[in-house]
CSV table of C-alpha atoms in Angstrom, one decimal:
chain,number,residue,atom,x,y,z
T,1343,UNK,CA,42.0,-14.6,24.1
T,1344,UNK,CA,38.9,-14.0,26.3
T,1345,UNK,CA,38.7,-10.3,25.0
T,1346,UNK,CA,38.7,-11.7,21.5
T,1347,UNK,CA,36.0,-14.1,22.2
T,1348,UNK,CA,33.9,-11.5,23.6
T,1349,UNK,CA,34.4,-9.2,20.4
T,1350,UNK,CA,33.4,-12.1,18.5
T,1351,UNK,CA,30.4,-12.6,20.3
T,1352,UNK,CA,29.2,-9.2,20.5
T,1353,UNK,CA,29.8,-9.2,16.4
T,1354,UNK,CA,27.4,-12.0,16.4
T,1355,UNK,CA,24.9,-10.5,18.6
T,1356,UNK,CA,24.9,-7.4,16.2
T,1357,UNK,CA,23.9,-9.4,13.5
T,1358,UNK,CA,20.9,-10.8,15.5
T,1359,UNK,CA,19.4,-7.2,16.1
T,1360,UNK,CA,17.0,-6.0,13.6
T,1361,UNK,CA,16.9,-2.3,12.8
T,1362,UNK,CA,14.4,0.3,11.6
T,1363,UNK,CA,15.4,3.7,9.9
T,1364,UNK,CA,12.9,6.5,9.5
T,1365,UNK,CA,13.5,7.9,6.0
T,1366,UNK,CA,12.5,11.6,5.0
T,1367,UNK,CA,11.6,11.0,1.5
T,1368,UNK,CA,11.1,14.3,0.1
T,1369,UNK,CA,12.8,17.7,0.2
T,1370,UNK,CA,9.9,19.3,2.0
T,1371,UNK,CA,9.9,17.0,4.9
T,1372,UNK,CA,13.9,17.1,5.1
T,1373,UNK,CA,13.5,21.0,5.3
T,1374,UNK,CA,11.0,20.7,8.1
T,1375,UNK,CA,13.4,18.4,10.1
T,1376,UNK,CA,16.4,21.1,9.8
T,1377,UNK,CA,14.7,23.2,12.2
T,1378,UNK,CA,16.0,20.9,14.9
T,1379,UNK,CA,19.7,21.7,16.0
T,1380,UNK,CA,20.7,18.1,16.5
T,1381,UNK,CA,19.6,17.2,12.9
T,1382,UNK,CA,22.6,17.9,11.4
T,1383,UNK,CA,22.4,17.1,7.9
T,1384,UNK,CA,22.6,20.1,5.3
T,1385,UNK,CA,21.1,18.8,2.2
T,1386,UNK,CA,18.6,16.0,1.2
T,1387,UNK,CA,20.7,14.4,-1.6
T,1388,UNK,CA,23.6,13.9,0.8
T,1389,UNK,CA,21.2,12.6,3.6
T,1390,UNK,CA,19.8,10.1,1.0
T,1391,UNK,CA,23.5,8.9,0.1
T,1392,UNK,CA,24.2,8.5,3.6
T,1393,UNK,CA,21.2,6.6,4.4
T,1394,UNK,CA,21.7,4.1,1.4
T,1395,UNK,CA,25.4,3.7,2.6
T,1396,UNK,CA,24.4,2.8,5.9
T,1397,UNK,CA,21.7,0.3,4.7
T,1398,UNK,CA,24.3,-1.4,2.3
T,1399,UNK,CA,26.8,-1.5,5.3
T,1400,UNK,CA,24.2,-3.2,7.4
T,1401,UNK,CA,23.0,-5.7,4.5
T,1402,UNK,CA,26.7,-6.6,4.1
T,1403,UNK,CA,27.1,-7.4,7.8
T,1404,UNK,CA,24.1,-9.7,7.6
T,1405,UNK,CA,21.8,-7.2,9.5
T,1406,UNK,CA,18.1,-7.2,8.7
T,1407,UNK,CA,16.8,-3.4,8.2
T,1408,UNK,CA,13.5,-2.1,7.6
T,1409,UNK,CA,12.7,1.5,6.5
T,1410,UNK,CA,9.8,3.4,7.7
T,1411,UNK,CA,8.4,6.8,6.5
T,1412,UNK,CA,9.3,9.5,8.8
T,1413,UNK,CA,6.6,12.3,8.8
T,1414,UNK,CA,7.7,15.6,10.7
T,1415,UNK,CA,4.2,16.6,11.7
T,1416,UNK,CA,3.7,13.2,13.1
T,1417,UNK,CA,6.9,13.3,14.9
T,1418,UNK,CA,6.1,16.6,16.4
T,1419,UNK,CA,2.6,15.5,17.5
T,1420,UNK,CA,4.2,12.3,19.0
T,1421,UNK,CA,6.9,14.4,21.0
T,1422,UNK,CA,4.1,16.9,22.2
T,1423,UNK,CA,1.8,13.7,23.6
T,1424,UNK,CA,4.6,11.8,25.0
T,1425,UNK,CA,6.3,14.8,26.6
T,1426,UNK,CA,9.5,14.5,24.6
T,1427,UNK,CA,11.8,17.2,23.4
T,1428,UNK,CA,11.7,16.8,19.6
T,1429,UNK,CA,15.2,18.3,19.3
T,1430,UNK,CA,16.7,15.3,20.8
T,1431,UNK,CA,18.1,12.3,19.2
T,1432,UNK,CA,16.6,9.7,21.5
T,1433,UNK,CA,13.2,11.3,20.8
T,1434,UNK,CA,13.6,10.4,17.0
T,1435,UNK,CA,14.8,6.9,18.0
T,1436,UNK,CA,11.6,6.5,20.2
T,1437,UNK,CA,9.4,7.6,17.1
T,1438,UNK,CA,11.2,5.5,14.8
T,1439,UNK,CA,10.7,2.5,17.1
T,1440,UNK,CA,6.9,3.5,17.1
T,1441,UNK,CA,6.9,3.5,13.4
T,1442,UNK,CA,8.4,0.0,13.4
T,1443,UNK,CA,5.5,-1.4,15.2
T,1444,UNK,CA,2.6,0.7,13.6
T,1445,UNK,CA,3.6,2.4,10.5
T,1446,UNK,CA,4.1,1.6,7.1
T,1447,UNK,CA,7.6,-0.3,6.6
T,1448,UNK,CA,9.4,-2.2,3.8
T,1449,UNK,CA,12.3,-4.5,4.2
T,1450,UNK,CA,15.8,-3.4,2.7
T,1451,UNK,CA,16.9,-6.1,0.5
T,1452,UNK,CA,19.6,-4.2,-1.4
T,1453,UNK,CA,17.4,-2.2,-3.9
T,1454,UNK,CA,18.5,1.3,-4.6
T,1455,UNK,CA,16.8,4.2,-2.8
T,1456,UNK,CA,15.3,5.3,-6.2
T,1457,UNK,CA,13.4,2.0,-6.2
T,1458,UNK,CA,12.8,2.0,-2.4
T,1459,UNK,CA,11.3,5.4,-2.1
T,1460,UNK,CA,8.3,5.0,-4.3
T,1461,UNK,CA,7.7,1.6,-2.9
T,1462,UNK,CA,7.7,3.0,0.6
T,1463,UNK,CA,5.3,5.9,-0.3
T,1464,UNK,CA,3.1,3.4,-2.0
T,1465,UNK,CA,2.9,1.3,1.2
T,1466,UNK,CA,2.0,4.3,3.2
T,1467,UNK,CA,-0.8,5.3,0.9
T,1468,UNK,CA,-2.1,1.8,0.8
T,1469,UNK,CA,-2.1,1.8,4.8
T,1470,UNK,CA,-3.7,5.0,4.9
T,1471,UNK,CA,-6.5,4.0,2.4
T,1472,UNK,CA,-7.1,0.9,4.3
T,1473,UNK,CA,-7.5,2.8,7.7
T,1474,UNK,CA,-9.6,5.4,6.2
T,1475,UNK,CA,-12.0,2.9,4.7
T,1476,UNK,CA,-12.1,0.7,7.7
T,1477,UNK,CA,-13.1,3.6,9.8
T,1478,UNK,CA,-15.8,4.6,7.5
T,1479,UNK,CA,-17.3,1.1,7.5
T,1480,UNK,CA,-17.1,0.9,11.2
T,1481,UNK,CA,-19.2,4.0,11.5
T,1482,UNK,CA,-22.0,2.7,9.4
T,1483,UNK,CA,-23.1,0.6,12.5
T,1484,UNK,CA,-25.8,-1.7,12.5
T,1485,UNK,CA,-28.8,-2.1,10.5
T,1486,UNK,CA,-32.1,-0.2,11.8
T,1487,UNK,CA,-34.2,-2.9,10.4
T,1488,UNK,CA,-32.2,-6.1,11.5
T,1489,UNK,CA,-29.5,-5.1,13.7
T,1490,UNK,CA,-26.8,-6.7,11.6
T,1491,UNK,CA,-23.5,-4.8,11.1
T,1492,UNK,CA,-23.4,-3.4,7.8
T,1493,UNK,CA,-19.9,-3.1,7.6
T,1494,UNK,CA,-19.0,-6.7,8.2
T,1495,UNK,CA,-21.7,-7.8,5.9
T,1496,UNK,CA,-20.2,-5.7,3.1
T,1497,UNK,CA,-16.7,-7.1,3.7
T,1498,UNK,CA,-18.1,-10.7,3.6
T,1499,UNK,CA,-19.8,-9.8,0.1
T,1500,UNK,CA,-16.7,-8.0,-1.3
T,1501,UNK,CA,-14.7,-10.8,-0.2
T,1502,UNK,CA,-17.2,-13.3,-2.0
T,1503,UNK,CA,-17.0,-10.9,-5.4
T,1504,UNK,CA,-13.4,-10.9,-5.3
T,1505,UNK,CA,-13.0,-14.5,-5.2
T,1506,UNK,CA,-15.4,-15.0,-8.0
T,1507,UNK,CA,-13.4,-12.2,-10.1
T,1508,UNK,CA,-10.2,-13.9,-9.6
T,1509,UNK,CA,-11.8,-17.4,-10.2
T,1510,UNK,CA,-13.2,-16.4,-13.6
T,1511,UNK,CA,-10.0,-14.7,-14.8
T,1512,UNK,CA,-8.0,-16.1,-17.6
T,1513,UNK,CA,-4.7,-17.7,-16.5
T,1514,UNK,CA,-1.7,-15.5,-16.1
T,1515,UNK,CA,-1.0,-12.4,-13.9
T,1516,UNK,CA,-3.9,-10.1,-12.8
T,1517,UNK,CA,-4.0,-6.3,-12.0
T,1518,UNK,CA,-7.0,-5.0,-10.2
T,1519,UNK,CA,-8.1,-1.7,-9.6
T,1520,UNK,CA,-11.0,-0.7,-7.6
T,1521,UNK,CA,-12.3,3.0,-7.3
T,1522,UNK,CA,-14.9,4.4,-5.0
T,1523,UNK,CA,-16.0,7.9,-5.1
T,1524,UNK,CA,-18.2,10.1,-2.9
T,1525,UNK,CA,-17.3,8.7,0.4
T,1526,UNK,CA,-16.6,11.5,0.7
T,1527,UNK,CA,-13.3,11.3,-0.8
T,1528,UNK,CA,-12.4,9.3,-3.8
T,1529,UNK,CA,-10.6,5.8,-2.8
T,1530,UNK,CA,-8.3,4.0,-5.0
T,1531,UNK,CA,-7.1,0.5,-4.3
T,1532,UNK,CA,-4.9,-1.8,-6.3
T,1533,UNK,CA,-4.3,-5.6,-6.0
T,1534,UNK,CA,-1.8,-7.7,-7.8
T,1535,UNK,CA,-2.5,-11.4,-8.2
T,1536,UNK,CA,0.3,-13.3,-9.9
T,1537,UNK,CA,0.1,-16.9,-10.9
T,1538,UNK,CA,2.9,-19.4,-10.8
T,1539,UNK,CA,3.9,-22.1,-13.3
T,1540,UNK,CA,1.5,-24.6,-11.3
T,1541,UNK,CA,-1.5,-22.3,-11.7
T,1542,UNK,CA,-1.5,-21.3,-8.0
T,1543,UNK,CA,-2.6,-17.5,-7.4
T,1544,UNK,CA,-0.4,-15.5,-5.1
T,1545,UNK,CA,-1.7,-12.3,-3.4
T,1546,UNK,CA,-0.1,-9.8,-0.9
T,1547,UNK,CA,-2.4,-10.3,2.2
T,1548,UNK,CA,-2.1,-6.5,3.1
T,1549,UNK,CA,-3.1,-5.4,-0.5
T,1550,UNK,CA,-6.0,-8.0,-0.5
T,1551,UNK,CA,-7.5,-6.6,2.8
T,1552,UNK,CA,-7.3,-3.0,1.5
T,1553,UNK,CA,-8.5,-3.9,-1.6
T,1554,UNK,CA,-11.6,-5.7,-0.1
T,1555,UNK,CA,-12.1,-3.1,2.5
T,1556,UNK,CA,-12.5,-0.4,-0.2
T,1557,UNK,CA,-14.8,-2.6,-2.1
T,1558,UNK,CA,-16.9,-3.3,0.8
T,1559,UNK,CA,-17.2,0.4,1.6
T,1560,UNK,CA,-18.4,1.1,-2.1
T,1561,UNK,CA,-21.0,-1.8,-1.6
T,1562,UNK,CA,-22.1,-0.7,1.7
T,1563,UNK,CA,-22.6,3.0,0.8
T,1564,UNK,CA,-24.0,2.4,-2.7
T,1565,UNK,CA,-21.4,4.9,-3.9
T,1566,UNK,CA,-20.2,5.2,-7.6
T,1567,UNK,CA,-17.3,3.2,-8.5
T,1568,UNK,CA,-16.0,0.3,-10.5
T,1569,UNK,CA,-13.5,-2.4,-10.5
T,1570,UNK,CA,-11.1,-3.3,-13.7
T,1571,UNK,CA,-9.3,-6.2,-14.2
T,1572,UNK,CA,-6.2,-6.6,-16.6
T,1573,UNK,CA,-4.9,-9.9,-17.2
T,1574,UNK,CA,-1.4,-10.7,-18.8
T,1575,UNK,CA,0.1,-14.1,-20.0
T,1576,UNK,CA,2.9,-14.9,-22.3
T,1577,UNK,CA,2.1,-15.3,-25.9
T,1578,UNK,CA,-1.4,-13.6,-25.9
T,1579,UNK,CA,-2.8,-10.1,-25.8
T,1580,UNK,CA,-3.7,-8.5,-22.5
T,1581,UNK,CA,-7.3,-8.5,-21.7
T,1582,UNK,CA,-9.1,-5.6,-20.1
T,1583,UNK,CA,-12.6,-5.7,-18.7
T,1584,UNK,CA,-14.5,-4.3,-15.7
T,1585,UNK,CA,-17.7,-3.8,-13.7
T,1586,UNK,CA,-19.5,-0.8,-12.3
T,1587,UNK,CA,-20.7,-0.9,-8.6
T,1588,UNK,CA,-24.4,-1.4,-8.7
T,1589,UNK,CA,-26.3,-1.9,-5.4
T,1590,UNK,CA,-24.4,-4.5,-3.5
T,1591,UNK,CA,-23.0,-6.1,-6.6
T,1592,UNK,CA,-21.1,-5.7,-9.6
T,1593,UNK,CA,-22.6,-4.8,-13.4
T,1594,UNK,CA,-20.6,-5.7,-16.1
T,1595,UNK,CA,-19.2,-2.8,-18.3
T,1596,UNK,CA,-19.5,-3.3,-22.3
T,1597,UNK,CA,-16.4,-3.6,-24.1
T,1598,UNK,CA,-17.0,0.0,-25.7
T,1599,UNK,CA,-17.2,1.3,-22.0
T,1600,UNK,CA,-13.9,-0.2,-21.1
T,1601,UNK,CA,-12.3,1.1,-24.4
T,1602,UNK,CA,-13.6,4.5,-23.6
T,1603,UNK,CA,-12.4,4.4,-20.0
T,1604,UNK,CA,-8.8,3.2,-21.2
T,1605,UNK,CA,-8.5,5.5,-24.1
T,1606,UNK,CA,-9.7,8.8,-22.8
T,1607,UNK,CA,-7.3,11.4,-21.2
T,1608,UNK,CA,-8.5,11.9,-17.7
T,1609,UNK,CA,-7.5,15.7,-17.7
T,1610,UNK,CA,-8.5,16.7,-21.0
T,1611,UNK,CA,-11.2,14.4,-22.1
T,1612,UNK,CA,-9.4,13.9,-25.3
T,1613,UNK,CA,-9.3,10.4,-27.0
T,1614,UNK,CA,-5.8,8.7,-26.8
T,1615,UNK,CA,-4.5,5.7,-28.9
T,1616,UNK,CA,-5.3,2.4,-27.6
T,1617,UNK,CA,-2.3,0.2,-26.5
T,1618,UNK,CA,-1.0,-2.4,-29.0
T,1619,UNK,CA,-1.7,-6.1,-28.1
T,1620,UNK,CA,-4.6,-5.3,-25.6
T,1621,UNK,CA,-8.2,-6.5,-26.0
T,1622,UNK,CA,-10.9,-4.3,-24.5
T,1623,UNK,CA,-13.7,-6.9,-23.8
T,1624,UNK,CA,-16.6,-8.1,-21.9
T,1625,UNK,CA,-16.1,-9.6,-18.4
T,1626,UNK,CA,-16.7,-13.2,-17.7
T,1627,UNK,CA,-20.0,-14.3,-15.9
T,1628,UNK,CA,-19.3,-14.1,-12.2
T,1629,UNK,CA,-22.4,-16.4,-11.5
T,1630,UNK,CA,-24.9,-15.9,-8.6
T,1631,UNK,CA,-23.8,-12.2,-7.8
T,1632,UNK,CA,-27.5,-10.8,-7.9
T,1633,UNK,CA,-28.5,-12.0,-4.6
T,1634,UNK,CA,-26.3,-10.4,-1.7
T,1635,UNK,CA,-24.6,-12.4,0.9
T,1636,UNK,CA,-25.6,-11.5,4.5
T,1637,UNK,CA,-27.3,-8.2,5.0
T,1638,UNK,CA,-29.4,-6.9,2.0
T,1639,UNK,CA,-31.9,-4.4,3.4
């Protein structure tokens, strides 16, 4: 009886343990790990099926699992810095634990890997973009004239502009894209702002932070860039409009400029047919965006 009670308690405790699985999302990364003798998988499709089976089993047992992006190059660097043998399962476990704390992860909630993998890659790109933009903002330092932190002031300004963009948008779901070029790399950030039946707007905090940081970098460096909004609501055409980054503010694009941007093939430059039920229009007035907030030397 006591032995059975101990087994029951262990099963209960196992459900209390959260886990993280480091996932090799593509064939190239999988092949890189096959150089280790203790990595015993032969082919990537079989590996993915085994991972999916494990995730489903843990979910059926009531265990919470997050999935992290496992990068073989980062793993090798981690082992070198920590003095670990990379051809040892415990080293992979330690690296995965590190990913759980600092790397891009998403929770497994029963979705297939065909849905989970793109979401995980998107999360990794989002985090890398935020880290890169944050680093560049921090490097701007203090203003030579007034001593104010240029990056921090630009972030305040970008936050103000984002709030105005959302407040002046039509009811419905909003999809925003911010692009900044010449920083020196082109940065692209996406933000989804969904509206519930009560009219409240819901943002993903991580997305909003990345979006604001990229916009702030464009404003602080006066880099070429733009912000495009697409609103969608039941029973009405989608509305698309946008602004170009100009100085420390946003300058409205004309309806023709928005149409040209959406209806031109990026690679060939040829015109493409506009989407049905989409209005390309002038953005709403954001109000007092001419005077920058904070630092404006």
